[in-house]
XYZ file of C-alpha atoms in Angstrom:
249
model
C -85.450 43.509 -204.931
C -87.749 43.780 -207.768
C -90.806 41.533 -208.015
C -89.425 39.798 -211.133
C -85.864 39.350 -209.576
C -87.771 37.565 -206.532
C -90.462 35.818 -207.955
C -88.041 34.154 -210.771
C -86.023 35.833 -213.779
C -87.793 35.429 -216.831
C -84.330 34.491 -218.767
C -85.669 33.861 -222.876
C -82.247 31.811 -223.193
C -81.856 28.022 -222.274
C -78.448 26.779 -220.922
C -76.420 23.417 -221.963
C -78.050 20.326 -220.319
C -76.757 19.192 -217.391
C -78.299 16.345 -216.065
C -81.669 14.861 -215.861
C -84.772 13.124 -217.662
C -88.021 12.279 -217.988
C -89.663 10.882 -214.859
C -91.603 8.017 -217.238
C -89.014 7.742 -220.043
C -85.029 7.510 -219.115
C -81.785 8.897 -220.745
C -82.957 13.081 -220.491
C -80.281 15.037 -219.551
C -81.157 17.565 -216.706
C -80.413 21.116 -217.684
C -78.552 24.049 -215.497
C -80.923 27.250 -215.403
C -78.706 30.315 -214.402
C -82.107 32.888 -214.281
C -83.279 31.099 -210.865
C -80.498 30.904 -209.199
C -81.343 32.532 -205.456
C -84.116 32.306 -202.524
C -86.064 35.186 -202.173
C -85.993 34.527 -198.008
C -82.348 34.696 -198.340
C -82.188 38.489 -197.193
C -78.310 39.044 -198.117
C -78.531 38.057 -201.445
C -79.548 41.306 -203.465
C -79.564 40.246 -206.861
C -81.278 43.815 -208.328
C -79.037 45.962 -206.570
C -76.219 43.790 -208.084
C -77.270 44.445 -211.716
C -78.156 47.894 -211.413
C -74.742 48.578 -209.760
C -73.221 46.576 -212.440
C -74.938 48.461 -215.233
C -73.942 51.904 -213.835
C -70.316 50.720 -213.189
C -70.145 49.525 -217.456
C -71.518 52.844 -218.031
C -68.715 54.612 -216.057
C -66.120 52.235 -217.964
C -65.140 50.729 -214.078
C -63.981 47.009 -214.055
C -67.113 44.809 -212.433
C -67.162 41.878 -210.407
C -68.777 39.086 -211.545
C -72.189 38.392 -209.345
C -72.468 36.438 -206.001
C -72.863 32.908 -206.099
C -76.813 31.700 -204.941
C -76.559 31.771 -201.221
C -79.714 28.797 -199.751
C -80.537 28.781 -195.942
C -79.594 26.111 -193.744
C -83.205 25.095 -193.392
C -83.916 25.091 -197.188
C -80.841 22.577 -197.391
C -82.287 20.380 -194.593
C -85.542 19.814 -195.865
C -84.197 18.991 -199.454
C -82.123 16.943 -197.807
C -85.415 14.892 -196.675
C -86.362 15.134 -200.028
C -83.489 13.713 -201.216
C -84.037 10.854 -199.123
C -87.811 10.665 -200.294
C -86.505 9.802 -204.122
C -83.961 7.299 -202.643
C -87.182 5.539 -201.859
C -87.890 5.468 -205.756
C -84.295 4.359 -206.259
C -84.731 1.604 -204.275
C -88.335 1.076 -206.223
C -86.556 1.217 -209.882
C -88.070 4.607 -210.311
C -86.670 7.585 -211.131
C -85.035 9.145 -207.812
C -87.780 12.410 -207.533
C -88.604 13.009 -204.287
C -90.848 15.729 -202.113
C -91.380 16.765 -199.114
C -94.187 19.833 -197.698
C -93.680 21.459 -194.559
C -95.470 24.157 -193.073
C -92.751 26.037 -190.468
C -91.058 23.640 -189.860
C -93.516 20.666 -189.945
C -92.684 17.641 -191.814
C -96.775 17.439 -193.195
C -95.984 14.811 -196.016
C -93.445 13.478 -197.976
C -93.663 11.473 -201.491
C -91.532 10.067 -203.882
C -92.094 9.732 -207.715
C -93.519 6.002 -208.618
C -95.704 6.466 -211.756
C -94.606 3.332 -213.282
C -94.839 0.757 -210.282
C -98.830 2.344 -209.372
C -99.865 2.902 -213.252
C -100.453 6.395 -212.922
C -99.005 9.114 -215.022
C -99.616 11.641 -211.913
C -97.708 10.152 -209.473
C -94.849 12.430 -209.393
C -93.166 12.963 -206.056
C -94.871 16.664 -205.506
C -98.551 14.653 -206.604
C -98.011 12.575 -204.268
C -97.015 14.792 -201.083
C -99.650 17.481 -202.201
C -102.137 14.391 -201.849
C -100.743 13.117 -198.535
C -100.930 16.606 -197.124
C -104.577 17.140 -198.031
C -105.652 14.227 -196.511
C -103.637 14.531 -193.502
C -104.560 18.475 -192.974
C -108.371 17.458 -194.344
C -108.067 20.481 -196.628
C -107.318 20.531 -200.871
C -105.914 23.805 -200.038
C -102.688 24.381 -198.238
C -101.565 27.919 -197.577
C -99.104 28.622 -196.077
C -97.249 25.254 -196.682
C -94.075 24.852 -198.659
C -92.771 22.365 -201.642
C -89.892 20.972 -201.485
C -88.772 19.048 -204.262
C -85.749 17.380 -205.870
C -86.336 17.860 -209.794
C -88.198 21.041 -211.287
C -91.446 20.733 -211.287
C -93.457 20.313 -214.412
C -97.038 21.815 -215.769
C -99.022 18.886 -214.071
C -97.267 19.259 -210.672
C -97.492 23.422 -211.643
C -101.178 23.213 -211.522
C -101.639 21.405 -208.844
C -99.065 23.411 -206.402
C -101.280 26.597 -207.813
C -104.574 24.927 -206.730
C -103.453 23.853 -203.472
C -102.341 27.214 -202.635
C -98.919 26.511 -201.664
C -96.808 29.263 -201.004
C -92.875 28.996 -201.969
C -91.667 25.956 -203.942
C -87.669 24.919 -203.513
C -86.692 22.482 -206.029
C -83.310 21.230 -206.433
C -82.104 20.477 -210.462
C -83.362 21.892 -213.127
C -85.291 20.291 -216.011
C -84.906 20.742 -219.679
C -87.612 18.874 -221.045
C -90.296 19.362 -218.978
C -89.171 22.140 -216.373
C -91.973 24.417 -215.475
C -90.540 26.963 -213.263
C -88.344 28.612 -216.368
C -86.201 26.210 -218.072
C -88.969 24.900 -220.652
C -91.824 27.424 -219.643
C -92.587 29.566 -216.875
C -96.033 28.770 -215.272
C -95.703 30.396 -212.001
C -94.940 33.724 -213.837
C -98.017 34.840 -215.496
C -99.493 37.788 -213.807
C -102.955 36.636 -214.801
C -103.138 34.026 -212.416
C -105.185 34.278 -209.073
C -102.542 32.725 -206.899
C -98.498 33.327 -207.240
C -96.676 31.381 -206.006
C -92.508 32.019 -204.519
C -90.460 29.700 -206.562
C -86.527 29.154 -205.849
C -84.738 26.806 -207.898
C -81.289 25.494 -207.542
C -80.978 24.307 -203.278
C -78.494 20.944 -203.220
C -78.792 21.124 -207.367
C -75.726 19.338 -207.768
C -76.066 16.240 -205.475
C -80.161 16.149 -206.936
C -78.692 16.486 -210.513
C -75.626 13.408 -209.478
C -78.095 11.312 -208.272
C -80.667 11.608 -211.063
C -77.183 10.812 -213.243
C -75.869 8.052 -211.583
C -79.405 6.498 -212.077
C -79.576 6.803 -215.633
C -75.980 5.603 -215.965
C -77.027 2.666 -214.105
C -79.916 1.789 -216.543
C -77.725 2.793 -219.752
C -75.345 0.211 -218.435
C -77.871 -2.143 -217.242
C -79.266 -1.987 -220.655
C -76.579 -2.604 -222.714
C -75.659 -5.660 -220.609
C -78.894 -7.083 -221.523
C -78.363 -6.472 -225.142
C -75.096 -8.141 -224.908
C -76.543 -11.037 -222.809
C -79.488 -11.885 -225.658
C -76.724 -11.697 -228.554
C -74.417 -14.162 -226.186
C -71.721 -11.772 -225.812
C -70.277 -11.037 -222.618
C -70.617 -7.386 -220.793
C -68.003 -4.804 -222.624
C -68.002 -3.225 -219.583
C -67.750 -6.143 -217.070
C -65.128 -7.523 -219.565
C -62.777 -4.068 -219.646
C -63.169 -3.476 -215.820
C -61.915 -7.346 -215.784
C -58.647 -6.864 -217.889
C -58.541 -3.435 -215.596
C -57.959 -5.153 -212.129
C -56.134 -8.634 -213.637
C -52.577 -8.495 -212.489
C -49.877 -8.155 -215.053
């Protein structure tokens, strides 16, 4: 597999949104990202071979099969899945539901979940917050050998940071539009100018990180207009339709 192919593809196209917003700001869609789409510890999944079999079989005018679906390893789903519950923890905070975790083997070193509203600080994403935990626990600011897991794409702040701590493979779940720093808005992890690289895969649990970053929004769309109808002393449209929806006839 070639370097690029592992490290991330370096797609120039954006895809349609999909879900997902700013972790400050809501009501972001989060987009879908097709160019990172496997694990580069995932040893089946051969995603040069693919296209350069694919190119030779257009060449020869043979039908060709569309590629492989991303195949993640068990362990890469568990420990998003204790990321996942890391940004439930913002949830349950009123924050948007980010959360991290970093391992090293399979240590649990620190966990974090995004809260930069409730502690005033624009850095406290969910990956600040675990790369902080982890320093202090490990008393080191560099952590090789460790890996990021995350539930949202990281952006350039988090980017830096994961560079200067050293880490060595970041796993995020859904992909971000706006501020997506692993390909969908830029590609920081890419440049070959850098002194550390880092392994990024993008994409593990995407659709229950991207549903859950939805449902939240929805929540605070609909929470929102509720208030608006409360201060004009109107009743909820919504409360009022899913009324008439359940009243017997």
């Amino acid at each position: 597999m070639s370097d690029a192919l592992v490290h991330r593809a370096a797609s120039g196209s954006r895809p349609e949104p999909a879900f997902g917003e700013s972790r400050e700001t809501p009501d972001v869609p989060v987009a879908s990202n097709e160019s990172i789409s496997t694990c580069p510890d995932v040893a089946d999944v051969v995603v040069a071979s693919a296209v350069d079999s694919g190119t030779a079989a257009i060449d020869a005018g043979t039908p060709v099969d569309p590629p492989a679906p991303a195949v993640f390893s068990e362990r890469d789903r568990r420990f998003m899945g204790l990321a996942q519950a890391a940004a439930e923890e913002a949830r349950a905070a009123g924050e948007v539901p980010v959360g991290a975790v970093l391992v090293r083997g399979d240590e649990v070193i620190s966990t974090g979940f995004n809260h930069p509203i409730g502690a005033h600080d624009p850095s406290a994403h969910a990956e600040m917050v675990a790369l902080r935990a982890a320093a202090q626990a490990v008393e080191n600011y560099r952590l090789p050998g460790c890996e990021l897991y995350v539930t949202l794409e990281p952006c350039l702040m988090c980017a830096g940071a994961i560079m200067h701590a050293r880490i060595a493979r970041v796993v995020f779940g859904a992909r971000d539009p706006k501020t997506g720093a692993c390909g969908s808005v830029v590609d920081a992890f890419a440049n070959p100018q850098l002194n550390h690289h880092t392994t990024v895969c993008g994409g593990v649990l995407e659709a229950e990180c991207g549903a859950a970053l939805k449902s939240f929004f929805a929540e605070r769309r609909r929470a929102s207009r509720a208030a608006r109808a409360a201060a004009r002393g109107e009743a909820d449209p919504e409360a009022h339709s899913e009324a008439a929806r359940t009243e017997p006839h």
